[in-house]
Short mmCIF file of C-alpha atoms in Angstrom, two decimals:
data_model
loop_
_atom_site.label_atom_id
_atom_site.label_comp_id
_atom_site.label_asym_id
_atom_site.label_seq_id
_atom_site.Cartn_x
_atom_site.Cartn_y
_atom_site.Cartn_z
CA UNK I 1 27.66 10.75 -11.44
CA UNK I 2 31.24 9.82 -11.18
CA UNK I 3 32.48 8.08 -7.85
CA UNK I 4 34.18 10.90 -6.50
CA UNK I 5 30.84 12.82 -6.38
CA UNK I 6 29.27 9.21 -4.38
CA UNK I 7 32.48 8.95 -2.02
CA UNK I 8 31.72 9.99 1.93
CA UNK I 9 33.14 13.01 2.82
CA UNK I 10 34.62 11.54 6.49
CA UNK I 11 36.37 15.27 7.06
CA UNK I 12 32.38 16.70 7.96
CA UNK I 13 31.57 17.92 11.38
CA UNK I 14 27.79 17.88 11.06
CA UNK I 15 25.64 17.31 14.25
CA UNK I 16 22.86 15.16 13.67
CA UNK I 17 20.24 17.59 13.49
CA UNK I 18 22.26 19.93 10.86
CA UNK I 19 22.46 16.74 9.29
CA UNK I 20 18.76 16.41 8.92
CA UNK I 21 17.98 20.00 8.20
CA UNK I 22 20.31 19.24 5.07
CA UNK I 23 18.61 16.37 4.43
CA UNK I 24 15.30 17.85 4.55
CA UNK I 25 16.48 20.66 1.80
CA UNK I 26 17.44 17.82 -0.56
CA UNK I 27 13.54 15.90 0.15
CA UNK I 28 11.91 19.84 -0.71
CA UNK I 29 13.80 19.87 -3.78
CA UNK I 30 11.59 16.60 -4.89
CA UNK I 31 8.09 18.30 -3.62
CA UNK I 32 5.30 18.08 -6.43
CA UNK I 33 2.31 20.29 -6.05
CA UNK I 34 -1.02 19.85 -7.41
CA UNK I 35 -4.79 20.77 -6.66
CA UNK I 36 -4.78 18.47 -3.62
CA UNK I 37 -1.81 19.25 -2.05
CA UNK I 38 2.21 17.86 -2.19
CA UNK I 39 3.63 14.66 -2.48
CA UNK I 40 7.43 14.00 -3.47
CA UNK I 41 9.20 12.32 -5.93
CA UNK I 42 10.86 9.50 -4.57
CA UNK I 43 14.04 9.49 -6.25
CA UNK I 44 14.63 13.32 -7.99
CA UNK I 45 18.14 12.68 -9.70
CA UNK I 46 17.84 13.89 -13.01
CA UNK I 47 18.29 10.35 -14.23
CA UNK I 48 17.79 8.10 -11.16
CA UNK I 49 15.31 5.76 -10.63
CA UNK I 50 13.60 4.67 -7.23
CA UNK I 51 15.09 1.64 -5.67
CA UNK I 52 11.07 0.63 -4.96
CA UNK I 53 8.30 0.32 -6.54
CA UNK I 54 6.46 4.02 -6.31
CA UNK I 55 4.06 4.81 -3.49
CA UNK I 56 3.48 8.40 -3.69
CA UNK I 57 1.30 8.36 -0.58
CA UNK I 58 2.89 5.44 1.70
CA UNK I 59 4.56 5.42 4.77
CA UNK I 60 7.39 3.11 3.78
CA UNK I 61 8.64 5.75 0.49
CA UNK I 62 5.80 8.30 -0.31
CA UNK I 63 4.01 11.45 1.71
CA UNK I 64 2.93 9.73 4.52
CA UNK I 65 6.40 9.15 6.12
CA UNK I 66 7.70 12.08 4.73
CA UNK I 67 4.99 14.04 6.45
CA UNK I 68 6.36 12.69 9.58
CA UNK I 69 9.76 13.76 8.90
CA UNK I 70 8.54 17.38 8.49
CA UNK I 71 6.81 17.65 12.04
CA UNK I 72 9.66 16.60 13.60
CA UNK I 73 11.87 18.86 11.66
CA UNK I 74 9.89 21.79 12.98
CA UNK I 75 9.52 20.37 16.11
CA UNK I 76 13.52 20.24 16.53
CA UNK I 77 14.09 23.42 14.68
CA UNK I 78 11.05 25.76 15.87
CA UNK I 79 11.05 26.73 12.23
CA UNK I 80 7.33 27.10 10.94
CA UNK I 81 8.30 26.40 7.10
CA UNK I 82 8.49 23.22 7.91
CA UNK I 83 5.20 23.13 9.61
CA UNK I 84 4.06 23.91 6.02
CA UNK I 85 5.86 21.27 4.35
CA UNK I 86 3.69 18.82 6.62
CA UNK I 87 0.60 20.67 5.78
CA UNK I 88 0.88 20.34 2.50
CA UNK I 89 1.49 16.63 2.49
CA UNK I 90 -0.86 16.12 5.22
CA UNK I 91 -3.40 18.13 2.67
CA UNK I 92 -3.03 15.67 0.03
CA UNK I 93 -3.30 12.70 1.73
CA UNK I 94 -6.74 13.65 3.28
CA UNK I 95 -8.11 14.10 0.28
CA UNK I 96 -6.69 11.18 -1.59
CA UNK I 97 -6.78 8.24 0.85
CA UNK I 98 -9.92 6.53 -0.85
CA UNK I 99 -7.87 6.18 -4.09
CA UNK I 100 -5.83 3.57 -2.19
CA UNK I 101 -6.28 0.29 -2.18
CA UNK I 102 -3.84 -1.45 0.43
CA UNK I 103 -4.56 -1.37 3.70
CA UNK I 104 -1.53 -2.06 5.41
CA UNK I 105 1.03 0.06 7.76
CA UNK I 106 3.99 0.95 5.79
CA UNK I 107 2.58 0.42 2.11
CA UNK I 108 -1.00 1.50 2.53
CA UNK I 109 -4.46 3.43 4.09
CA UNK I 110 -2.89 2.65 8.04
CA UNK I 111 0.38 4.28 7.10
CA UNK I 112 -2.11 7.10 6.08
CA UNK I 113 -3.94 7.32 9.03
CA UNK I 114 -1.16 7.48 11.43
CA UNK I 115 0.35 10.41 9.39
CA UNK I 116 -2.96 12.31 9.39
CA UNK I 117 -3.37 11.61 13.38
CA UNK I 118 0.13 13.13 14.08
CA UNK I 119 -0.39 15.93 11.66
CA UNK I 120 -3.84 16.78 13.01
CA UNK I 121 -1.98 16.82 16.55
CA UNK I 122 0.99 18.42 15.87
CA UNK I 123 -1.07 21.33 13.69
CA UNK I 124 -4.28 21.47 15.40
CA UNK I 125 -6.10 20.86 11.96
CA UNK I 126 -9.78 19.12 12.57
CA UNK I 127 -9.89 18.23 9.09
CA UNK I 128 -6.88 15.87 9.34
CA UNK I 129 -8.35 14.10 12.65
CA UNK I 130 -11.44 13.59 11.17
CA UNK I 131 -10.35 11.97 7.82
CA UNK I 132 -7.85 9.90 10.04
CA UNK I 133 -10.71 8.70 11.64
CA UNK I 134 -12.38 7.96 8.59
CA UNK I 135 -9.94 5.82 7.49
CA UNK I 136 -9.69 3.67 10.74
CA UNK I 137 -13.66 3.04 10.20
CA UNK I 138 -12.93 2.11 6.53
CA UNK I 139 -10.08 -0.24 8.02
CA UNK I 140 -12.76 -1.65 10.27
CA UNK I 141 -15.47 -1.86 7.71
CA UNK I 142 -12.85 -3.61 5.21
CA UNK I 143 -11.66 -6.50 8.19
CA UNK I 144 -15.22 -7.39 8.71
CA UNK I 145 -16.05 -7.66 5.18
CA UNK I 146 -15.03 -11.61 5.19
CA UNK I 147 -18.21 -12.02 7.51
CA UNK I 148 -15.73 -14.63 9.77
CA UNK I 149 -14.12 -12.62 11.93
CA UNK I 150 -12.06 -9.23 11.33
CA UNK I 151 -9.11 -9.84 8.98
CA UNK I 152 -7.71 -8.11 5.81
CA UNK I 153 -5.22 -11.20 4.07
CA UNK I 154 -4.09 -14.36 4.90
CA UNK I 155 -0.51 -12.89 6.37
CA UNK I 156 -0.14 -12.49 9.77
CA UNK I 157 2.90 -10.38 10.12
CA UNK I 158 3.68 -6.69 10.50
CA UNK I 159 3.16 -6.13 6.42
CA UNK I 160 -0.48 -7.48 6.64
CA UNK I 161 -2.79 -7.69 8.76
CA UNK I 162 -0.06 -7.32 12.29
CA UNK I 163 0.39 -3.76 10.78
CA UNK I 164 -3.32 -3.10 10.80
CA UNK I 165 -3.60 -4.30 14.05
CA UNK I 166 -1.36 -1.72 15.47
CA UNK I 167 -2.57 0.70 14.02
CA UNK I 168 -6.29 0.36 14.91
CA UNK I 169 -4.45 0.25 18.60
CA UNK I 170 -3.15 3.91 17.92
CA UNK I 171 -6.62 5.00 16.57
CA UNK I 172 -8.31 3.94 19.61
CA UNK I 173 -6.03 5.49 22.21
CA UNK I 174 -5.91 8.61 19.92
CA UNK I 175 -9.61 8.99 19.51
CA UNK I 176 -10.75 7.01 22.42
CA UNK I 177 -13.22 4.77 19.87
CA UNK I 178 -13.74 1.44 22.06
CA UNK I 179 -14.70 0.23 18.27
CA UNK I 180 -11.19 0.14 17.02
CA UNK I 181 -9.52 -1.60 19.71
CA UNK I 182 -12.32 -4.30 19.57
CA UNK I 183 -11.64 -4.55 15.66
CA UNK I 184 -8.44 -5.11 16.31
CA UNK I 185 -8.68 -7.58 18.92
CA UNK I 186 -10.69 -9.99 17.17
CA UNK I 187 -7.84 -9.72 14.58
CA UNK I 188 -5.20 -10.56 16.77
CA UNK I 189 -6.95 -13.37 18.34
CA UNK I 190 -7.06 -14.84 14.47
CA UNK I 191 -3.13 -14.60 14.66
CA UNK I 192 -2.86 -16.22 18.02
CA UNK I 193 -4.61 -19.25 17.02
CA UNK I 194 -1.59 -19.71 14.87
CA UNK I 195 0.72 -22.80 16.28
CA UNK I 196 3.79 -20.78 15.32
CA UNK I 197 2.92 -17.02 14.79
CA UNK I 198 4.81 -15.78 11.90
CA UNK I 199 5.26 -15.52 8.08
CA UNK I 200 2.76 -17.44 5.93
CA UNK I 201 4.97 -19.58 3.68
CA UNK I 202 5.93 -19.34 0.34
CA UNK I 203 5.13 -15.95 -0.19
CA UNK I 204 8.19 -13.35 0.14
CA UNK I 205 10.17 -12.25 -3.05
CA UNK I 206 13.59 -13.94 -3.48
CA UNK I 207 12.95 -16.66 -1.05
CA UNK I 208 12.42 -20.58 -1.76
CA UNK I 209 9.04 -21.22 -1.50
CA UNK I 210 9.63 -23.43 1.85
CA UNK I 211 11.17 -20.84 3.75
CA UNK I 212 10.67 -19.23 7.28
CA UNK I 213 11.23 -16.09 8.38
CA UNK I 214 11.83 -15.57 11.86
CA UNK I 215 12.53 -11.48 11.14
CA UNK I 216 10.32 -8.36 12.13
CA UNK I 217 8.35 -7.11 8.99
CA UNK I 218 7.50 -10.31 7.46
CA UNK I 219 8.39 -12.60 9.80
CA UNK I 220 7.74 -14.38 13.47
CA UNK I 221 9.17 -12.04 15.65
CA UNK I 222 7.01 -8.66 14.50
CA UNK I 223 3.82 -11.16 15.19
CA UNK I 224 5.12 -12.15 18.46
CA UNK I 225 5.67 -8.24 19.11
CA UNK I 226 2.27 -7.46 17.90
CA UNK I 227 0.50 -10.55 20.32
CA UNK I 228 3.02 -9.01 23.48
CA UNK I 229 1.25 -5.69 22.49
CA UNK I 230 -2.58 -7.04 22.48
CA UNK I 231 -1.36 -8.63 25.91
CA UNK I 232 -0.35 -5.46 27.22
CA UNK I 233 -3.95 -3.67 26.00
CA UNK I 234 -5.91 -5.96 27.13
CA UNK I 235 -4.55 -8.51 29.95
CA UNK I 236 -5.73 -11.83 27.66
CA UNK I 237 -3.36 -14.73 28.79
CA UNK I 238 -3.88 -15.71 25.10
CA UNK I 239 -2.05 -13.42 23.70
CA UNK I 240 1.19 -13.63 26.04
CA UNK I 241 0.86 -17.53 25.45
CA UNK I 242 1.24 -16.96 22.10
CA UNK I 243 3.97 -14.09 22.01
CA UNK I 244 5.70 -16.72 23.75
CA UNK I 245 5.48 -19.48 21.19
CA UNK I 246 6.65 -16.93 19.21
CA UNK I 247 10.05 -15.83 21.10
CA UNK I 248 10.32 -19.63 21.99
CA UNK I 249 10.62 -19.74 18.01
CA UNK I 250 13.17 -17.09 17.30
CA UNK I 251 15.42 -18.10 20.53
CA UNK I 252 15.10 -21.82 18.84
CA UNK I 253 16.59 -20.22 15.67
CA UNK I 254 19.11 -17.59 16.92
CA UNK I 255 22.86 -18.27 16.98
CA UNK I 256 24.19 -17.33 20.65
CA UNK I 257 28.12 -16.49 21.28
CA UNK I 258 28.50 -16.09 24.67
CA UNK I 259 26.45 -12.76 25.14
CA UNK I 260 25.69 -12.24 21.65
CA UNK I 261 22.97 -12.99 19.74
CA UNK I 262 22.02 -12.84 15.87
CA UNK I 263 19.11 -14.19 14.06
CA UNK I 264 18.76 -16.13 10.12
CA UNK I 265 17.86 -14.25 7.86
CA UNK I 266 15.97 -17.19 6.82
CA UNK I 267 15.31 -21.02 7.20
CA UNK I 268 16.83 -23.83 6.51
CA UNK I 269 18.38 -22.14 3.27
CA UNK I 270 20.00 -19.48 5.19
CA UNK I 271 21.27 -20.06 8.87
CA UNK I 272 24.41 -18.21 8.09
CA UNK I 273 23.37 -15.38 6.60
CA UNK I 274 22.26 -12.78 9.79
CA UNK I 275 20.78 -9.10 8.99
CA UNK I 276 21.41 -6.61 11.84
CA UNK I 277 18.71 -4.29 10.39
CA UNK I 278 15.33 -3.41 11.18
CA UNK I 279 13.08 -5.68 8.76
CA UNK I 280 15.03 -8.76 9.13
CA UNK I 281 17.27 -8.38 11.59
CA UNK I 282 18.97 -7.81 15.19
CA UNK I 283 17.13 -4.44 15.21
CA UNK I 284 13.72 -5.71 14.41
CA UNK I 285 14.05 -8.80 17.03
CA UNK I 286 15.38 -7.21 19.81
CA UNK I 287 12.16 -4.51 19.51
CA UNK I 288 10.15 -8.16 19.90
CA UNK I 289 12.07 -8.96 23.45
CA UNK I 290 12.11 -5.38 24.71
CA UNK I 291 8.41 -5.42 24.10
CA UNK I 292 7.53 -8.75 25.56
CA UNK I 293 9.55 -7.13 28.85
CA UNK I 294 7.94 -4.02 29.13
CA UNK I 295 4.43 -6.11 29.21
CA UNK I 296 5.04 -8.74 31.34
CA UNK I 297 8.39 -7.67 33.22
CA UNK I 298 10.55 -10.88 32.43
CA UNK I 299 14.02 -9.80 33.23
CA UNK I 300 14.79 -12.82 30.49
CA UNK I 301 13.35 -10.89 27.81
CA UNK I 302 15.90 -7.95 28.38
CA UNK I 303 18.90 -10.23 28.03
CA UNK I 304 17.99 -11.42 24.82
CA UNK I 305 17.73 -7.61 23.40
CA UNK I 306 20.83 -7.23 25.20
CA UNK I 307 22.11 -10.26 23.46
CA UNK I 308 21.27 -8.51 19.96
CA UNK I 309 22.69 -5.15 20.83
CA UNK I 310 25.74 -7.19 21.72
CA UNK I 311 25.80 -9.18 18.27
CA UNK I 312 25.58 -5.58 16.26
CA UNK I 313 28.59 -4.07 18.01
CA UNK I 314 30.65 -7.49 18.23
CA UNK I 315 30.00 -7.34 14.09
CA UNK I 316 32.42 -4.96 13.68
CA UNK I 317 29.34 -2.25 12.13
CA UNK I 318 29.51 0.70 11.05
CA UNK I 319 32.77 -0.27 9.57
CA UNK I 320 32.61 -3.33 8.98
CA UNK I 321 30.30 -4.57 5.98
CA UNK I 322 28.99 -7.92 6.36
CA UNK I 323 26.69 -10.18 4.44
CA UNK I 324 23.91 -8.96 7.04
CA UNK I 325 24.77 -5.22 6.89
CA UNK I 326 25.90 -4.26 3.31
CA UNK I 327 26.29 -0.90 1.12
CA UNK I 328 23.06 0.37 3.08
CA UNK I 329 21.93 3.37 5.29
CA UNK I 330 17.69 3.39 5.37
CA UNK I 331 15.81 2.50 8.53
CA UNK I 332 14.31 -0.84 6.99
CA UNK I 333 17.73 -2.71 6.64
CA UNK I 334 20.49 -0.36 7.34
CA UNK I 335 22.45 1.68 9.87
CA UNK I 336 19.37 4.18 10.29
CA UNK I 337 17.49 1.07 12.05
CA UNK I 338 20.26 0.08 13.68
CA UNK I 339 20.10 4.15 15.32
CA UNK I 340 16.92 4.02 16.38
CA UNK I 341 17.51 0.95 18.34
CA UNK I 342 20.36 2.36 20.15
CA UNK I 343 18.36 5.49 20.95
CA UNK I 344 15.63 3.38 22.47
CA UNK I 345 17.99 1.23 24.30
CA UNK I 346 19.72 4.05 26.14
CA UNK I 347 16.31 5.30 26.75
CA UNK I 348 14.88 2.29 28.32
CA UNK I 349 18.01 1.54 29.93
CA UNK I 350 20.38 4.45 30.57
CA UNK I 351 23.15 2.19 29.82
CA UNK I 352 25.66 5.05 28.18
CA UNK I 353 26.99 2.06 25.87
CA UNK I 354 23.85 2.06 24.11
CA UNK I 355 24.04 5.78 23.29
CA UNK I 356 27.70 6.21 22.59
CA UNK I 357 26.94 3.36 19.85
CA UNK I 358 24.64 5.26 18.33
CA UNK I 359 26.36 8.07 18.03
CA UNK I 360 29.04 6.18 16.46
CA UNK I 361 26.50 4.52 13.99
CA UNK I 362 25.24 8.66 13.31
CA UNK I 363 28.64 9.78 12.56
CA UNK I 364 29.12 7.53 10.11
CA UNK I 365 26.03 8.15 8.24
CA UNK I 366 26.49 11.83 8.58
CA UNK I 367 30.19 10.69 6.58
CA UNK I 368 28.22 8.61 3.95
CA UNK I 369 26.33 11.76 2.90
CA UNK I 370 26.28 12.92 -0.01
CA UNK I 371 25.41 16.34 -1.73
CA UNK I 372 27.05 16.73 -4.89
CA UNK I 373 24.67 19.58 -6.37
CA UNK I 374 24.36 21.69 -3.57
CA UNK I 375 20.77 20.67 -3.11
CA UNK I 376 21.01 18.78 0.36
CA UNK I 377 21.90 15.58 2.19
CA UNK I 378 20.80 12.23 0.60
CA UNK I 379 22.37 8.59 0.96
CA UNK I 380 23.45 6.53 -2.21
CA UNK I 381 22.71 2.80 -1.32
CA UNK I 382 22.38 -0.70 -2.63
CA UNK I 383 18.83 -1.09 -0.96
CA UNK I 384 18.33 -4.63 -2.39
CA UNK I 385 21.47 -6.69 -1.04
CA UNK I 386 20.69 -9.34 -3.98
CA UNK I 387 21.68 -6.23 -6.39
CA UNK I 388 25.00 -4.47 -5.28
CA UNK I 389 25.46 -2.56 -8.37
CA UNK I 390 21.76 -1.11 -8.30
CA UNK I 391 23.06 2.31 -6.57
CA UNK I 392 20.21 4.78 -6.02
CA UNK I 393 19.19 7.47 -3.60
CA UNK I 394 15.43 7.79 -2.13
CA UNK I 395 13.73 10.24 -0.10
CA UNK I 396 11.13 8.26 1.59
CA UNK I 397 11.20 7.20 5.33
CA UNK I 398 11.76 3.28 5.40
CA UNK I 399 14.07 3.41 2.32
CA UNK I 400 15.68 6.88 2.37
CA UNK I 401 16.42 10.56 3.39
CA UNK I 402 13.67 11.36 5.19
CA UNK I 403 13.68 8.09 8.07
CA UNK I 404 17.77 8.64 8.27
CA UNK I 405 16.72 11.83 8.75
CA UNK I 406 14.29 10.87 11.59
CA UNK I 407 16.69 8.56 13.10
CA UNK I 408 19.20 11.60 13.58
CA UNK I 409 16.81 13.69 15.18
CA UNK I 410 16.11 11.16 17.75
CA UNK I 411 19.26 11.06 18.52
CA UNK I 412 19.39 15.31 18.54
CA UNK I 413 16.10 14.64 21.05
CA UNK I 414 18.56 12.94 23.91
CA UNK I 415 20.11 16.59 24.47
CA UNK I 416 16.78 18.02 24.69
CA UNK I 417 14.56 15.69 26.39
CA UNK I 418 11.95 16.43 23.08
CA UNK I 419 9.35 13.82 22.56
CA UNK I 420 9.70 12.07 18.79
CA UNK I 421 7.28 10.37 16.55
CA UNK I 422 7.29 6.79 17.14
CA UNK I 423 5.96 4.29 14.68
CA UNK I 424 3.06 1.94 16.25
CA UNK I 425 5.81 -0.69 15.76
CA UNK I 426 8.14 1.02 17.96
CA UNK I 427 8.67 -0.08 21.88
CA UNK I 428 10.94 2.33 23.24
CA UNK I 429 9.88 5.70 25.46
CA UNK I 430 8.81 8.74 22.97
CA UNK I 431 10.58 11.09 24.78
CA UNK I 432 14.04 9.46 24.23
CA UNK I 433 15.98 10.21 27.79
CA UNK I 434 16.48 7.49 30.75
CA UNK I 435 13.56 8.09 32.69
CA UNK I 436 15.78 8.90 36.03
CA UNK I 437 17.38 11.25 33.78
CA UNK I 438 14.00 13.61 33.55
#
């Protein structure tokens, strides 16, 4: 592919949802079909490569987030094909789930479930809700397995055992299974007993074996956002205690300019070095404060997401490339995550700041398409800052088309007041429109 063929096209007048649909042709062209259903290829260039290691059923780059994309393409669109598309996906999942081993949200069997409960929803298919439930006792069975308590791994954060967590939360508000909520519970009150919630150290690729990670995914602040969320379930002052230690933790760490805020990346080896994105970043840590707020109403906790809001614009992003926010567009560490918190912002705050950013952060996207083939939209990104020249395009939801995708539809879903599919990770209102404005 020559760099013509990779350079944004900044002339385009796409709307965000035109944008998806396009990107939604390009994912179809990757669909696999087999006895049990569809997955898709996560990178289909002729001779690409995925920028991950392959999941063909996760949430993070395989069917599972994929199948999400698909309801809310129909759900945006009113077009029943893609209704299919989900089926399909959805199809294979249910009958594959026990060949997986990880039980995590974005890499494993929770990442399953939560695809199979919105599917089963959104299509009125019993045989999705009852393998989703299924799973959830098989996530239960597996935590209790230890005989000391319910826990899956030693790591606390959102890709362990905080992931699980959650989503045992969603599978107990879906199905109304006391069981679930219980499971996870005793979980979380494993994590609290932690003096500083947060990333187990020594294990997270690329980083010195002393290092601490103050960001969402692997990090103090998604533990602190999972505690605020067992606080707001069930009322235990343990739980807010600790979701305080926490925040008290990230504030501690967190360079503050006036009214802006960023976070390391992180520590000691890298104070200087601040991601605005999702896994690591501003995007991740400000979903921490907004929940902490929404649970227990301190008007302190809203300034500090205000504070990170303030530090992404005051970068100079989408423009501007930074050491934080490099040659990348996915929802896990790029300007897709960075959407999706200025959608929830204006919805939690009908501050019109919030959404004229994101639109902003959309159009530039939309301009960093690509679709050289005539086969759809799909974004060509350096997904591992560490390794600029590794170029590659993806279709799953964390790392490619299919959660950019996502991210422009929720912005589409301010005009139309249409509720969107919300990770269990995710704060903001579902339906995402200023309440007042309703």
């Amino acid at each position: 592919m020559s760099l013509d063929e990779m350079r944004p096209q900044r002339t385009r007048a796409d709307s965000p949802l035109t944008a998806a649909i396009s990107a939604g042709r390009w994912i179809r062209s990757a669909a696999v079909d087999d006895d049990h259903g569809r997955h898709w290829l996560a990178n289909p260039d002729a001779r690409g490569r995925s920028a991950v290691t392959p999941e063909p059923s996760s949430l993070y780059s395989g069917a599972a987030g994929i199948v999400l994309f698909f309801l809310e393409l129909a759900a945006a669109t009113g077009h029943e094909a893609y209704l299919e598309d989900a089926r399909a996906g959805a199809r294979r999942l249910a009958a594959t789930w026990r060949e997986q081993r990880d039980p995590t949200l974005y890499h494993g069997l929770t990442g399953t479930m939560v695809a199979l409960m919105e599917a089963g929803w959104a299509l009125g298919d019993d045989l999705f809700e009852v393998e989703a439930a299924a799973i959830a006792d098989e996530l239960v069975r597996r935590g209790r397995e230890g005989g000391d308590g319910v826990g899956w791994s030693r790591e606390p954060a959102q890709r362990g055992d905080g992931g699980i967590v959650l989503g045992l939360l969603r599978a107990a508000a879906h199905f109304g299974a006391p069981a679930y909520e219980e499971a996870a519970v005793e979980a979380g009150l494993r994590i609290a007993a932690l003096p500083v919630p947060g990333h187990r150290f020594g294990d997270c690729a690329d980083l010195p074996l002393d290092a601490v990670t103050p960001g969402f995914l692997a990090g103090t602040a998604g533990t602190a956002f999972l505690l605020a969320r067992l606080y707001g379930v069930t009322g235990e002052e343990v739980f807010l205690r600790a979701a305080r230690r926490g925040a008290g933790f990230v504030r501690e760490l967190s360079v503050v300019t006036g009214q802006c805020a960023v976070v390391p990346h992180h520590v000691p080896q890298a104070r200087q070095l601040h991601y605005l994105g999702f896994c690591s970043g501003s995007a991740g840590v400000a979903r921490m404060f907004y929940e902490l707020h929404r649970v227990d109403g301190d008007p302190g906790d809203l300034e500090w997401v205000e504070r990170l809001a303030n530090g992404v614009v005051r970068s100079g992003v989408p423009r501007r490339r930074t050491d934080g926010y490099w040659n990348v567009a996915c929802q896990c560490c790029g300007t897709a995550g960075l959407v999706e918190l200025f959608v929830g912002l204006w919805a939690a705050t009908g501050r019109r700041a919030h959404l004229t950013f994101a639109r902003s952060l959309a159009d530039d996207l939309i301009s960093r398409a690509t679709d050289h083939d005539g086969r759809g939209y799909r974004w060509y990104q350096a997904y591992r800052r560490l390794r600029p020249a590794e170029v590659t395009a993806d279709t799953g939801y964390l790392v490619g088309g299919a959660g950019i995708g996502a991210a422009l539809l929720h912005l589409d879903a301010v005009e139309h007041a249409r509720r969107v599919i919300l990770l269990p990770d995710n704060p903001f209102p579902a339906i995402p429109v200023p309440p007042a404005a309703l």
